[in-house]
mmCIF file of C-alpha atoms in Angstrom:
data_model
loop_
_atom_site.group_PDB
_atom_site.id
_atom_site.type_symbol
_atom_site.label_atom_id
_atom_site.label_comp_id
_atom_site.label_asym_id
_atom_site.label_seq_id
_atom_site.Cartn_x
_atom_site.Cartn_y
_atom_site.Cartn_z
ATOM 1 C CA UNK A 1 -19.803 -9.200 54.337
ATOM 2 C CA UNK A 2 -17.168 -11.406 52.778
ATOM 3 C CA UNK A 3 -19.660 -12.421 50.084
ATOM 4 C CA UNK A 4 -20.368 -8.784 49.205
ATOM 5 C CA UNK A 5 -16.636 -8.061 48.894
ATOM 6 C CA UNK A 6 -16.167 -11.088 46.634
ATOM 7 C CA UNK A 7 -19.117 -10.013 44.507
ATOM 8 C CA UNK A 8 -17.659 -6.517 44.127
ATOM 9 C CA UNK A 9 -14.273 -7.932 43.168
ATOM 10 C CA UNK A 10 -15.969 -10.175 40.634
ATOM 11 C CA UNK A 11 -17.775 -7.221 39.101
ATOM 12 C CA UNK A 12 -14.569 -5.202 39.028
ATOM 13 C CA UNK A 13 -12.633 -8.073 37.492
ATOM 14 C CA UNK A 14 -15.213 -8.536 34.804
ATOM 15 C CA UNK A 15 -15.217 -4.806 34.084
ATOM 16 C CA UNK A 16 -11.423 -4.857 33.778
ATOM 17 C CA UNK A 17 -11.651 -7.907 31.565
ATOM 18 C CA UNK A 18 -14.182 -6.118 29.350
ATOM 19 C CA UNK A 19 -11.907 -3.087 29.082
ATOM 20 C CA UNK A 20 -8.932 -5.337 28.318
ATOM 21 C CA UNK A 21 -10.963 -7.134 25.636
ATOM 22 C CA UNK A 22 -11.916 -3.793 24.078
ATOM 23 C CA UNK A 23 -8.287 -2.675 24.110
ATOM 24 C CA UNK A 24 -7.212 -5.947 22.496
ATOM 25 C CA UNK A 25 -9.930 -5.596 19.871
ATOM 26 C CA UNK A 26 -8.870 -2.017 19.108
ATOM 27 C CA UNK A 27 -5.223 -3.094 18.892
ATOM 28 C CA UNK A 28 -6.087 -5.878 16.444
ATOM 29 C CA UNK A 29 -8.224 -3.485 14.384
ATOM 30 C CA UNK A 30 -5.429 -0.902 14.312
ATOM 31 C CA UNK A 31 -2.915 -3.539 13.281
ATOM 32 C CA UNK A 32 -5.206 -4.885 10.553
ATOM 33 C CA UNK A 33 -5.877 -1.344 9.379
ATOM 34 C CA UNK A 34 -2.158 -0.636 9.314
ATOM 35 C CA UNK A 35 -1.484 -3.726 7.239
ATOM 36 C CA UNK A 36 -4.364 -2.817 4.945
ATOM 37 C CA UNK A 37 -3.019 0.691 4.521
ATOM 38 C CA UNK A 38 0.466 -0.650 3.860
ATOM 39 C CA UNK A 39 -0.827 -3.074 1.213
ATOM 40 C CA UNK A 40 -2.858 -0.312 -0.407
ATOM 41 C CA UNK A 41 0.196 1.974 -0.517
ATOM 42 C CA UNK A 42 2.330 -0.792 -2.011
ATOM 43 C CA UNK A 43 -0.282 -1.539 -4.663
ATOM 44 C CA UNK A 44 -0.576 2.149 -5.529
ATOM 45 C CA UNK A 45 3.211 2.406 -5.740
ATOM 46 C CA UNK A 46 3.422 -0.664 -7.981
ATOM 47 C CA UNK A 47 0.631 0.705 -10.166
ATOM 48 C CA UNK A 48 2.403 4.064 -10.478
ATOM 49 C CA UNK A 49 5.725 2.343 -11.229
ATOM 50 C CA UNK A 50 4.035 0.231 -13.882
ATOM 51 C CA UNK A 51 2.476 3.270 -15.499
ATOM 52 C CA UNK A 52 5.809 5.108 -15.427
ATOM 53 C CA UNK A 53 7.569 2.131 -17.012
ATOM 54 C CA UNK A 54 4.861 1.890 -19.675
ATOM 55 C CA UNK A 55 5.285 5.583 -20.464
ATOM 56 C CA UNK A 56 9.046 5.139 -20.761
ATOM 57 C CA UNK A 57 8.664 2.169 -23.091
ATOM 58 C CA UNK A 58 6.124 4.042 -25.205
ATOM 59 C CA UNK A 59 8.349 7.119 -25.358
ATOM 60 C CA UNK A 60 11.382 5.005 -26.252
ATOM 61 C CA UNK A 61 9.434 3.207 -28.985
ATOM 62 C CA UNK A 62 8.192 6.527 -30.380
ATOM 63 C CA UNK A 63 11.714 7.972 -30.327
ATOM 64 C CA UNK A 64 13.079 4.868 -32.044
ATOM 65 C CA UNK A 65 10.366 5.037 -34.712
ATOM 66 C CA UNK A 66 11.015 8.745 -35.260
ATOM 67 C CA UNK A 67 14.731 8.086 -35.499
ATOM 68 C CA UNK A 68 14.266 5.282 -38.026
ATOM 69 C CA UNK A 69 11.879 7.246 -40.219
ATOM 70 C CA UNK A 70 13.849 10.512 -40.108
ATOM 71 C CA UNK A 71 16.897 9.139 -41.867
ATOM 72 C CA UNK A 72 20.517 9.431 -40.951
ATOM 73 C CA UNK A 73 22.603 12.153 -42.619
ATOM 74 C CA UNK A 74 25.802 10.367 -41.680
ATOM 75 C CA UNK A 75 24.795 7.313 -43.750
ATOM 76 C CA UNK A 76 25.060 7.385 -47.530
ATOM 77 C CA UNK A 77 21.668 7.476 -49.223
ATOM 78 C CA UNK A 78 19.899 8.787 -46.140
ATOM 79 C CA UNK A 79 16.880 10.957 -46.624
ATOM 80 C CA UNK A 80 17.259 14.585 -45.585
#
């Protein structure tokens, strides 16, 4: 009878260990997924910031070119 009780406890312990291993595996997967999601969001944010900065530089360059080619009425000899 003692052997049967020990065998049952061994089966229960191994079942608990299997559940604990699954929980640990899920926790690691969730953590890795969270880090992956965070890295993806950061890369998307950096990409969007880079595109915004490029648009600003392009717009500033276009405005500067338009300003230089339009002439300056306050300067003598400027084109109208």
